[in-house]
Coordinates of C-alpha atoms and ligand atoms in Angstrom, one line a residue:
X1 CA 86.5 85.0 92.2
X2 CA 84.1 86.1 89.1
X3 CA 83.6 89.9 89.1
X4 CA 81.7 92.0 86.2
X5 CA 82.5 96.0 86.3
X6 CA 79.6 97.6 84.6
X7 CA 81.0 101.0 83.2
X8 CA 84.5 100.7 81.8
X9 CA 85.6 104.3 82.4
X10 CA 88.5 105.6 83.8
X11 CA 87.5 104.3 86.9
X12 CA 85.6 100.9 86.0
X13 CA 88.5 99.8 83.3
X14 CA 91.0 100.7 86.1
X15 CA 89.6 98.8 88.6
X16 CA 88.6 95.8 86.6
X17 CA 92.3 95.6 85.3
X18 CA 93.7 95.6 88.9
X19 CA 90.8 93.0 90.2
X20 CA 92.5 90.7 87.2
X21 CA 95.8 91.9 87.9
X22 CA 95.0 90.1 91.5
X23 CA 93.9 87.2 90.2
X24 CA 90.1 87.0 89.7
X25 CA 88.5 86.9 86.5
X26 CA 86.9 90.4 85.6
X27 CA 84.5 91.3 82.7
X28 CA 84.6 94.7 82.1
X29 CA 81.3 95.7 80.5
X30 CA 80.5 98.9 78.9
X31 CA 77.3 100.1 76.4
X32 CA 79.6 101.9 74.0
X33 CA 80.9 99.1 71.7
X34 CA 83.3 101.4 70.1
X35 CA 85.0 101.3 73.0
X36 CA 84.6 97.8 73.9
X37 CA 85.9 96.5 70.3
X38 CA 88.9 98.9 71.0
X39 CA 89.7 97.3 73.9
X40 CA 89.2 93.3 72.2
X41 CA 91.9 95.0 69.8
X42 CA 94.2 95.8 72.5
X43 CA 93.5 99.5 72.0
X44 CA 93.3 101.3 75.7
X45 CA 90.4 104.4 75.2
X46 CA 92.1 106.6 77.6
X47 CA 95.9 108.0 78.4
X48 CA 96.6 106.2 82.0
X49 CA 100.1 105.6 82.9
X50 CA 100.9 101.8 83.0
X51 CA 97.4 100.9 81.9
X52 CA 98.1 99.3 78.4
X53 CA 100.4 96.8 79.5
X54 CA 98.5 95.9 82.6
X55 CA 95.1 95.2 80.0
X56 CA 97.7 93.6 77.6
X57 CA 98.7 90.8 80.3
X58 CA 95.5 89.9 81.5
X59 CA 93.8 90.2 78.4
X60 CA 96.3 87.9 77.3
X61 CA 96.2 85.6 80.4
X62 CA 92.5 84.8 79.9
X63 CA 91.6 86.9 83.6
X64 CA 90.1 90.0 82.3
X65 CA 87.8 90.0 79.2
X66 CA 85.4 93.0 78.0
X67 CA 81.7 92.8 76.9
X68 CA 78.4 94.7 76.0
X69 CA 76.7 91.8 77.4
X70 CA 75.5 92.8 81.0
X71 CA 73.4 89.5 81.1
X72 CA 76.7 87.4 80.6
X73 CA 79.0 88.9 82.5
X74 CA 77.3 89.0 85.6
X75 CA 76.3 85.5 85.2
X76 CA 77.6 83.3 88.2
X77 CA 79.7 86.7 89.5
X78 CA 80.4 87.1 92.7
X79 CA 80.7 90.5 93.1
X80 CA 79.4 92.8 90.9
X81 CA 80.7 96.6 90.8
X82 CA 78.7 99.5 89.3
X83 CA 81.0 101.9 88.2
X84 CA 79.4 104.2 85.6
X85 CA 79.4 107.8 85.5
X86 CA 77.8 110.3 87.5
X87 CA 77.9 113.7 85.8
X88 CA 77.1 116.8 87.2
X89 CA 73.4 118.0 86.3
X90 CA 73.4 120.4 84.2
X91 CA 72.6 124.1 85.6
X92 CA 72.3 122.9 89.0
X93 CA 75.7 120.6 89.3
X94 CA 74.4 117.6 91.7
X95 CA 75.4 113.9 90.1
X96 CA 73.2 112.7 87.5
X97 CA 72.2 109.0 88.8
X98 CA 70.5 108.4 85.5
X99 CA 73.2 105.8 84.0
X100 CA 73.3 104.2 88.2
X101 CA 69.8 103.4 88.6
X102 CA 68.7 102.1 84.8
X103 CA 71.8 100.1 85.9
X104 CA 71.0 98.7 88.9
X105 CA 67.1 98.0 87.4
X106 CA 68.7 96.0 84.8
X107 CA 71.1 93.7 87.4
X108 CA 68.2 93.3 89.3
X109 CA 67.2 90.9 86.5
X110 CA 70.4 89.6 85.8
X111 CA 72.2 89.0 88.8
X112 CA 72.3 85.3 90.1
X113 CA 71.9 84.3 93.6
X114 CA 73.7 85.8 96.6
X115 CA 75.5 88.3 94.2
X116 CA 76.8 91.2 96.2
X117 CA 76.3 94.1 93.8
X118 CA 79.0 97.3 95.0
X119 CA 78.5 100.9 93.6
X120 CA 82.0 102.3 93.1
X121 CA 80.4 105.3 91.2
X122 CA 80.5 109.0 93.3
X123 CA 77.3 109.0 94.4
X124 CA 75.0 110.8 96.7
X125 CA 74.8 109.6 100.1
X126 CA 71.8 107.5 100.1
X127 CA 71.9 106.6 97.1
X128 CA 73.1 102.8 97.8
X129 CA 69.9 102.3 100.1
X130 CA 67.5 103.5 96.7
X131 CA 69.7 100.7 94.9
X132 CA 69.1 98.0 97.8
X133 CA 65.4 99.0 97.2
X134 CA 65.6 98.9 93.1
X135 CA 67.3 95.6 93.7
X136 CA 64.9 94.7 95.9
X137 CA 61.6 94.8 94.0
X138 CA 62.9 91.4 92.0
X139 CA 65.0 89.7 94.0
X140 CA 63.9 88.1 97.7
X141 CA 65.4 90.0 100.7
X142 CA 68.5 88.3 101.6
X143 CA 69.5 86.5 98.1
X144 CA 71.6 90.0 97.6
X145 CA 73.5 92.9 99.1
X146 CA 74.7 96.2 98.3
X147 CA 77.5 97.5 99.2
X148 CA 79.2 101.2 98.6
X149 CA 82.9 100.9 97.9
X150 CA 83.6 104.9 97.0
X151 CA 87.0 104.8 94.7
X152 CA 90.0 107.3 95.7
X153 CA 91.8 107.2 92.3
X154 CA 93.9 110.3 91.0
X155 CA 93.7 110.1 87.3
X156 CA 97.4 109.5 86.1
X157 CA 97.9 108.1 88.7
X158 CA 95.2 105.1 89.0
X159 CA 97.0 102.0 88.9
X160 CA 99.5 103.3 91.6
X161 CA 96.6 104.2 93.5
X162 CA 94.0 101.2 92.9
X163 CA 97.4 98.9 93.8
X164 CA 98.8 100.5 96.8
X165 CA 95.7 102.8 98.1
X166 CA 95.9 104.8 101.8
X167 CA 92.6 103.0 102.6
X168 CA 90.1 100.6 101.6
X169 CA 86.1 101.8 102.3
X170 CA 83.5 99.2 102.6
X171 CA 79.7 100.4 103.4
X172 CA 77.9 96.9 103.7
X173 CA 75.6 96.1 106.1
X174 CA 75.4 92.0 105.7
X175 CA 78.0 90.1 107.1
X176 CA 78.3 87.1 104.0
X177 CA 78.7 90.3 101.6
X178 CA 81.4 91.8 103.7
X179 CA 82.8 88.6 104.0
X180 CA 83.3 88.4 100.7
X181 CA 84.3 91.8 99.7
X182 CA 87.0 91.6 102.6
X183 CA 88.4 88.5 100.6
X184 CA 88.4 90.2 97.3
X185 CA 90.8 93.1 99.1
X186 CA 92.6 91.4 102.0
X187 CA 95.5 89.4 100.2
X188 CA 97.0 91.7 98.1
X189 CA 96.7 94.8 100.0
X190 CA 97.2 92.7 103.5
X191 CA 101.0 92.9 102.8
X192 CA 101.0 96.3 102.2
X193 CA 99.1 96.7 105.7
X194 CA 96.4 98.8 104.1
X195 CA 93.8 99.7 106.4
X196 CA 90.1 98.2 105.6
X197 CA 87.6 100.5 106.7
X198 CA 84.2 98.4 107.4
X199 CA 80.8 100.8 108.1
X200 CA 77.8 101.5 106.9
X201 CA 77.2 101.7 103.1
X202 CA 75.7 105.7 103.6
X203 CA 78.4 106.0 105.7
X204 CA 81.1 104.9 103.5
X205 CA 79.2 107.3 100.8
X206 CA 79.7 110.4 103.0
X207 CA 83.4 109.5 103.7
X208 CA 84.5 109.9 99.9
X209 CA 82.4 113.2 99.2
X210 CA 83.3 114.7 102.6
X211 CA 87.4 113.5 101.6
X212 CA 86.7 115.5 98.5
X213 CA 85.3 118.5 99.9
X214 CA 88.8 118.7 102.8
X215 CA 90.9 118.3 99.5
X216 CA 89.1 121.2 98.1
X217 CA 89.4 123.3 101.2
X218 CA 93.4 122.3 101.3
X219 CA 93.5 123.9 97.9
X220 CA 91.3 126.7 98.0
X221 CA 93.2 127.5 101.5
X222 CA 97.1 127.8 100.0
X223 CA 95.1 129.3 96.6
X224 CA 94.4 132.0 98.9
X225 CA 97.5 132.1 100.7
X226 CA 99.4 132.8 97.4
X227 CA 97.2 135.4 96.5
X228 CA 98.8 137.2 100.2
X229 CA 102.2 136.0 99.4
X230 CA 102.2 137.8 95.7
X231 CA 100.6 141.1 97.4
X232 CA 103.5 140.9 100.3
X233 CA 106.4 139.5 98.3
X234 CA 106.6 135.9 99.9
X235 CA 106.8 132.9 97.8
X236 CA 104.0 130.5 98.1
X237 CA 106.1 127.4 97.1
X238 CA 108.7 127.9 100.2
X239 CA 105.6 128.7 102.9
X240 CA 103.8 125.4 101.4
X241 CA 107.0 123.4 102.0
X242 CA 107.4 125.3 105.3
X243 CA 103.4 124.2 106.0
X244 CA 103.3 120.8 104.8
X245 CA 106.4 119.2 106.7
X246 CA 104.6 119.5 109.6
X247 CA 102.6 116.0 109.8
X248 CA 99.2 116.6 110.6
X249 CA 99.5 119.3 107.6
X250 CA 101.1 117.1 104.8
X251 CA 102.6 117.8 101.7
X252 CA 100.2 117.0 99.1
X253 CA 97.7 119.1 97.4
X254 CA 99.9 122.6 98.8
X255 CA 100.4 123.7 95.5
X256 CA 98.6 126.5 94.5
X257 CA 97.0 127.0 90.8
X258 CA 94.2 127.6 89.0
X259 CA 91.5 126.0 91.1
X260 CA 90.9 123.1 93.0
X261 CA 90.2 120.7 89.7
X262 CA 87.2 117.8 90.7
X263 CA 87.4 118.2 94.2
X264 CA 84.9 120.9 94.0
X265 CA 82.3 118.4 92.8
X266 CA 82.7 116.3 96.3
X267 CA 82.4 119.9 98.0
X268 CA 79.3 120.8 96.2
X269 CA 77.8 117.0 96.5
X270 CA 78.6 116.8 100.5
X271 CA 77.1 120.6 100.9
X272 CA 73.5 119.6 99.1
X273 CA 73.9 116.2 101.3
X274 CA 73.9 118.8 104.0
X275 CA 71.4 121.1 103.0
X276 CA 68.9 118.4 102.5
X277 CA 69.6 117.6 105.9
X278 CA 69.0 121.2 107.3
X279 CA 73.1 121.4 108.5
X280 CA 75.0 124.2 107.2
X281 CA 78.1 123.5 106.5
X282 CA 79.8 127.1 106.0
X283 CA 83.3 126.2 105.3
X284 CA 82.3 124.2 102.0
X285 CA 80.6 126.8 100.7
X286 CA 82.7 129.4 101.1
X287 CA 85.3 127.0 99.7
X288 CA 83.2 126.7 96.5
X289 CA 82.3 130.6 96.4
X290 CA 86.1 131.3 96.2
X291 CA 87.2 128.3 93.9
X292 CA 84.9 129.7 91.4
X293 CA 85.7 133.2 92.0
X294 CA 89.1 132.0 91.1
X295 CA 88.5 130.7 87.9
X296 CA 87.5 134.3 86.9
X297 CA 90.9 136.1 88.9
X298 CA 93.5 133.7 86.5
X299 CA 92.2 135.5 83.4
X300 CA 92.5 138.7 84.8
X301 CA 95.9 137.6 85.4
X302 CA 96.9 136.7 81.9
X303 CA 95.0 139.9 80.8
X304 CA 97.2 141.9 83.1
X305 CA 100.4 140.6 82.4
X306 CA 99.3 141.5 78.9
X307 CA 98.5 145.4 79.8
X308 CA 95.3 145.0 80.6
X309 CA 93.7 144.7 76.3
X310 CA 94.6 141.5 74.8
X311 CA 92.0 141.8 71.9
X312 CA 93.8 140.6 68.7
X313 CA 96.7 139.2 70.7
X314 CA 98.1 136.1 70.7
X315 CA 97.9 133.2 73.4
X316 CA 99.9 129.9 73.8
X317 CA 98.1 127.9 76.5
X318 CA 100.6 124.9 77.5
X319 CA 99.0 121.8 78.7
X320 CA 94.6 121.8 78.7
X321 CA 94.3 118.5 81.0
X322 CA 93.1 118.9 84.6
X323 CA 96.3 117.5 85.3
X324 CA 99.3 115.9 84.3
X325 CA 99.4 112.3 82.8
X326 CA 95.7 111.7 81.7
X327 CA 93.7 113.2 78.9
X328 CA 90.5 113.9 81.0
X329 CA 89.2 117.3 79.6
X330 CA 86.4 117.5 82.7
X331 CA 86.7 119.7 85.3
X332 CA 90.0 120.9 83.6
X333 CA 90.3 124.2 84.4
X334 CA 91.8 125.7 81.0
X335 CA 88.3 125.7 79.4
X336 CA 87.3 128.6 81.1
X337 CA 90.4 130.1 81.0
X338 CA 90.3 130.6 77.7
X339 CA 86.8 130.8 77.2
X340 CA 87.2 133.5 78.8
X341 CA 90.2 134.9 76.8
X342 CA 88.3 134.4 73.3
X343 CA 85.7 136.6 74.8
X344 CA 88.0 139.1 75.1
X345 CA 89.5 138.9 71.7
X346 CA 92.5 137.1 72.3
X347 CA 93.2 134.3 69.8
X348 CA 94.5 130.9 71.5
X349 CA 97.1 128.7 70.5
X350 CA 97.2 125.6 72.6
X351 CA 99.5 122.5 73.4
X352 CA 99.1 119.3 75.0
X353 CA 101.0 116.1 74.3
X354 CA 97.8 113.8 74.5
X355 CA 94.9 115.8 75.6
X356 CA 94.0 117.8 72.0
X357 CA 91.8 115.1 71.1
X358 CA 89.0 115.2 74.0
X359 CA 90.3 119.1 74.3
X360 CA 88.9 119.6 70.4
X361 CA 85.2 118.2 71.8
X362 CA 84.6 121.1 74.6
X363 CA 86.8 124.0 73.1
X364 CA 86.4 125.9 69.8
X365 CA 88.4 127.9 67.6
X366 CA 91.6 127.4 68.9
X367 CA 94.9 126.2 66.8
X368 CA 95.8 122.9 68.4
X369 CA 100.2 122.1 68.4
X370 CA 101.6 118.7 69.6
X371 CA 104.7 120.5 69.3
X372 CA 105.2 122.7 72.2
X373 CA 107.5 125.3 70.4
X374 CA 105.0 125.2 67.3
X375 CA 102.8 126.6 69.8
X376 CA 104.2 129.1 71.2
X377 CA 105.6 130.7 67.3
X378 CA 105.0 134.4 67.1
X379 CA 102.4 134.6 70.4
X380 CA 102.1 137.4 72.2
X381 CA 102.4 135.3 76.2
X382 CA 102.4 131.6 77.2
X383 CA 100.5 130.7 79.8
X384 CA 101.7 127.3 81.8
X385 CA 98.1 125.7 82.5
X386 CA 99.3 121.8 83.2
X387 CA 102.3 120.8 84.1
X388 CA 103.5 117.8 81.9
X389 CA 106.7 117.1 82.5
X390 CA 107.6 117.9 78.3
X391 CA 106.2 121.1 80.0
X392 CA 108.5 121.4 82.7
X393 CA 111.1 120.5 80.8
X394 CA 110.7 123.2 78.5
X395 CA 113.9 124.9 76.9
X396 CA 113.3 128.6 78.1
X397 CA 116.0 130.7 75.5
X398 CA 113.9 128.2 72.6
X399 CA 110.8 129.2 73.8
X400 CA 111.8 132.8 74.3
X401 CA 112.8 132.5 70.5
X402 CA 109.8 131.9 69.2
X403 CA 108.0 134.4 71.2
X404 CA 106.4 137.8 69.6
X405 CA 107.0 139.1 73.1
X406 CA 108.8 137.6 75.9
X407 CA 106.0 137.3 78.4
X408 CA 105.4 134.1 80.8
X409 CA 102.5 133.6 82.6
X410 CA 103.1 130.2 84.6
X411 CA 99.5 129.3 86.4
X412 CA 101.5 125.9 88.0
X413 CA 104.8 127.5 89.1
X414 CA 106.3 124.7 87.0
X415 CA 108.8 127.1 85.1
X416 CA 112.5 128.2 86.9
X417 CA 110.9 131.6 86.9
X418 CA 114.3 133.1 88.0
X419 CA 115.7 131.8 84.8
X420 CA 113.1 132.5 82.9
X421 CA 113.7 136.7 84.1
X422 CA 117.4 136.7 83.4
X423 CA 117.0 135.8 80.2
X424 CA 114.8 138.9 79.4
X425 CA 111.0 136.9 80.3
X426 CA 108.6 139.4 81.8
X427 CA 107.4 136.5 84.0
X428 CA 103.7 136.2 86.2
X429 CA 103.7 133.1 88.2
X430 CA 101.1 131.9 91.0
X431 CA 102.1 133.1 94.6
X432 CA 105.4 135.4 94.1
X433 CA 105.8 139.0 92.8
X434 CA 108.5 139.8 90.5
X435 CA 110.4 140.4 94.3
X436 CA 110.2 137.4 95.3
X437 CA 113.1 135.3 93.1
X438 CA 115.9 137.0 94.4
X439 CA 114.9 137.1 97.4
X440 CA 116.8 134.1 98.8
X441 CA 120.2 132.5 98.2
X442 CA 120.7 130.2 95.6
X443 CA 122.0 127.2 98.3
X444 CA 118.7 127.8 100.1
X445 CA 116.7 127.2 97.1
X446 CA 118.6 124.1 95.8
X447 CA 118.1 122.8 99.7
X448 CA 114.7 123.9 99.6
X449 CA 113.8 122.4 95.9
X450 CA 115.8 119.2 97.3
X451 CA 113.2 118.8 100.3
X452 CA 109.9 119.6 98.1
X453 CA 110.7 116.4 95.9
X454 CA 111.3 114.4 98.1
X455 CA 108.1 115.4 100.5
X456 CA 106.4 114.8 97.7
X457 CA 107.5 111.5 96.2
X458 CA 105.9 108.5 97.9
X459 CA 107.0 105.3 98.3
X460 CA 105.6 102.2 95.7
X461 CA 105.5 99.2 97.4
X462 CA 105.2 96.3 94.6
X463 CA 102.3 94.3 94.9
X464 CA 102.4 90.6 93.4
X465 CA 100.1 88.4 91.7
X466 CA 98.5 85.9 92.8
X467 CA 95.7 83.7 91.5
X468 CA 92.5 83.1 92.9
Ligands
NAD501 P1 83.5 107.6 82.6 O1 82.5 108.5 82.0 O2 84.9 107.6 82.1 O3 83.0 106.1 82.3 C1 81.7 105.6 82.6 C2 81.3 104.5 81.6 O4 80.1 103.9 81.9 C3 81.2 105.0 80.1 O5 82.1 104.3 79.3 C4 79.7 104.6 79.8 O6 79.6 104.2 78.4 C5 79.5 103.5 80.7 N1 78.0 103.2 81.1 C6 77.1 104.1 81.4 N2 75.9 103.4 81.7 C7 76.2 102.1 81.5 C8 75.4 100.9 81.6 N3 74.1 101.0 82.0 N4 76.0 99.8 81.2 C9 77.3 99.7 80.8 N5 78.1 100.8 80.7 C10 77.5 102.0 81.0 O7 83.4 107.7 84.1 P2 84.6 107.6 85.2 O8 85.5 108.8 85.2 O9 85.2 106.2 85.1 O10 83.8 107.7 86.6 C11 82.9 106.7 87.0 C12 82.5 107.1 88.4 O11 83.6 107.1 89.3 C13 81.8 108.5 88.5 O12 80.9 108.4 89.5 C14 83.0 109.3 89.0 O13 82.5 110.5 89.7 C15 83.7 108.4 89.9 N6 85.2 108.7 90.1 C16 85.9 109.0 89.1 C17 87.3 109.3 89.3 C18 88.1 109.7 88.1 O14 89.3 110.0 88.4 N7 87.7 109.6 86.9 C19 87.8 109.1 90.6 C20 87.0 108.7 91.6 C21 85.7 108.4 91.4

């Protein structure tokens, strides 16, 4: 099958790599053509685990081929996906549909006969129907259909998830375009036994910002929890566990931090999708009202393991992504974090291993280390903000070393904080007072630690190729 992606993002260069990886032949188009010659060279614009060789074989096999040309890559496609971005406005954070709909106006001109044309961007619900009617103006009723096809990809973890997804969502409303779009999916993720859900395009729009807004709820709700378990000496790791064996609970996304990362954009698209509609919907926005008030408590928390003044001190800030494994800077919540520090007069030092380069567009004045114990040389705390696994892995008496003063402020409970005390670390971690680590045998904890990984691993189930 011929497919063009139009937007070759995170999620657009993801998703036209997998659609090759199946078999079809994919143009991935994109209007920056920096970032289109890049890709011609081989070069992948963004960190993705098991991207770059992915692109390299299909590149290579002829199946997957980049462009600025819109005109030419849609040409005789099937199925064409629109998968630009949809930033939050600024000041009033709803999605700006302003790269969508300039989109969809040019494919309307574009686009040959009985194209089905899918928007994979987050969008507001509804806003497949204004593309049906953009679409519409130039094309005859019934020569093309839209279709919503909402993508559920965790950055870092995007090929896994494109290839072996819980669930496929279709909105489309014809039966030829669901037809097709059932085709496109069925082989590769019929083996897996991958549920296909078929329903209305608004519908299908709803289901990914209203997925979003749980998630964010899930987090905000153990982000509370720990803030309990650190006033009564519990440990929010071991109640997590404790929660999330239980199988209508689930394991993922128990683990508290610094906020809820993108999720909140769902919550906060879902609740204006409400309010437009006159429903109030007071468990997202309380969810959002404390996410954000949360933001504001992690400062204070670095601030007071510091004494309360850290004007002229020094800060080591370990790992800036919003997560591990990608080098996505949005959302991530270590801008604010120490935003908020430099506007109390601390001065940050700051490590990632490959986000420093998107980190150096959104923050200022900070010292930027690719060396984690560069970093940390002669700061006053380090604060555990993403946890890489070169962050995990950290060497805690070489670290201490390097230190001015021996404090550790771990915002991911990704340190052995126990360890990190007995060797002389005044240590602040998310969920658990200073109490809290001998507070259990060691055999529990090594049973406990045993159950967490593998609760959390799932499994990969290998998906081959096949052409079409
Ligand atoms: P991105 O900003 O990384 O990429 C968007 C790309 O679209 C850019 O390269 C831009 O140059 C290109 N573009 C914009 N207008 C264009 C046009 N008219 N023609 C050709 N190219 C154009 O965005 P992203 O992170 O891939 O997100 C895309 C959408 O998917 C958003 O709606 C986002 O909310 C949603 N989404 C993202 C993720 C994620 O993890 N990043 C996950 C699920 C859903």
């Amino acid at each position: 099958m011929k497919i063009a992606v139009i937007g070759t993002g995170y999620v657009g260069l993801v998703s036209g790599t997998c659609f090759a990886e199946w078999g079809n032949r994919v143009v991935c188009v994109d209007r920056n053509a920096e970032k289109i010659a890049a890709l011609r060279q081989g070069r992948i614009p963004i960190y993705e685990p098991d991207l770059d060789e992915l692109v390299e074989r299909n590149y290579a096999a002829g199946r997957l081929d980049f462009s600025c040309d819109v005109a030419k890559a849609v040409e005789g496609a099937a199925i064409v996906f629109i998968a630009v971005g949809t930033p939050p406005h600024l000041g009033h954070g709803d999605a700006d549909l302003s790269f969508v709909y300039p989109a969809a106006r040019e494919l309307a001109a574009l686009i040959s006969s009985d194209t089905v044309v899918v928007i994979k961007s987050t969008v507001p619900v509804g806003t497949s129907d204004v593309v049906h009617r953009i679409i519409g103006t130039v094309r005859a009723a019934g020569t093309f259909a839209v279709a919503s096809n909402p993508a559920f990809l965790r950055e870092g973890a995007a090929v896994r998830d494109f290839l072996v997804p819980d669930r496929i969502v279709l909105g489309v409303e014809e039966e030829w375009a669901c037809q097709r779009l059932v085709e496109l999916y069925d082989t590769p993720i019929e083996r897996q036994d991958t549920p296909v859900i078929i329903t209305m395009r608004r519908t299908a729009e709803l289901i990914k910002h209203a997925a979003n807004a749980f998630l964010a709820t899930k987090i905000t709700f153990i982000n509370e929890l720990a803030d309990l378990c650190e006033e009564m000496g519990s440990d929010v790791a071991e109640l997590a566990l404790g929660m999330g064996l239980d199988k209508r609970i689930g394991a993922s996304l128990l683990a508290a931090g610094p906020d809820g990362s993108c999720f909140p954009k769902g919550a906060l698209a879902l609740l204006q999708t409400a309010q437009d509609h006159g429903v109030a919907l007071r468990i997202v926005e309380e969810t959002l009202a404390v996410n954000e008030a949360r933001k504001r408590r992690m400062a204070r928390k670095v601030t007071k393991a510091l004494g309360g003044d850290i004007d002229g001190l020094t800060i080591a800030i370990l790992g800036l992504t919003f997560r591990p494994d990608t080098d996505d800077m949005r959302d991530a919540p270590s801008v604010p974090l120490i935003e908020t520090l430099q506007r109390l007069g601390g001065r940050i030092r700051a490590y990632d291993p490959v986000g420093i380069e998107n980190a150096a567009k959104v923050l200022s004045s900070v010292d930027f280390y690719d060396d984690l114990y560069e970093c940390a040389r002669n700061a006053d705390a380090v604060v555990v903000m993403t946890e890489w696994e070169t962050i995990r892995k950290i060497d805690l008496a070489q670290l201490k070393q390097k230190l001015r003063q021996p404090v550790l402020i771990d915002l991911r409970n990704a340190l052995d904080t126990e360890a990190a005390r007995l060797i002389g670390f005044r240590v602040c971690a998310i969920g658990k007072s200073a109490s809290t680590d001998s507070s259990l045998r060691d055999i529990a904890k090594q049973r406990n630690r045993q159950r967490a990984v593998k609760a959390a691993t799932p499994k990969l189930v290998p998906v081959t190729m096949r052409e079409k």
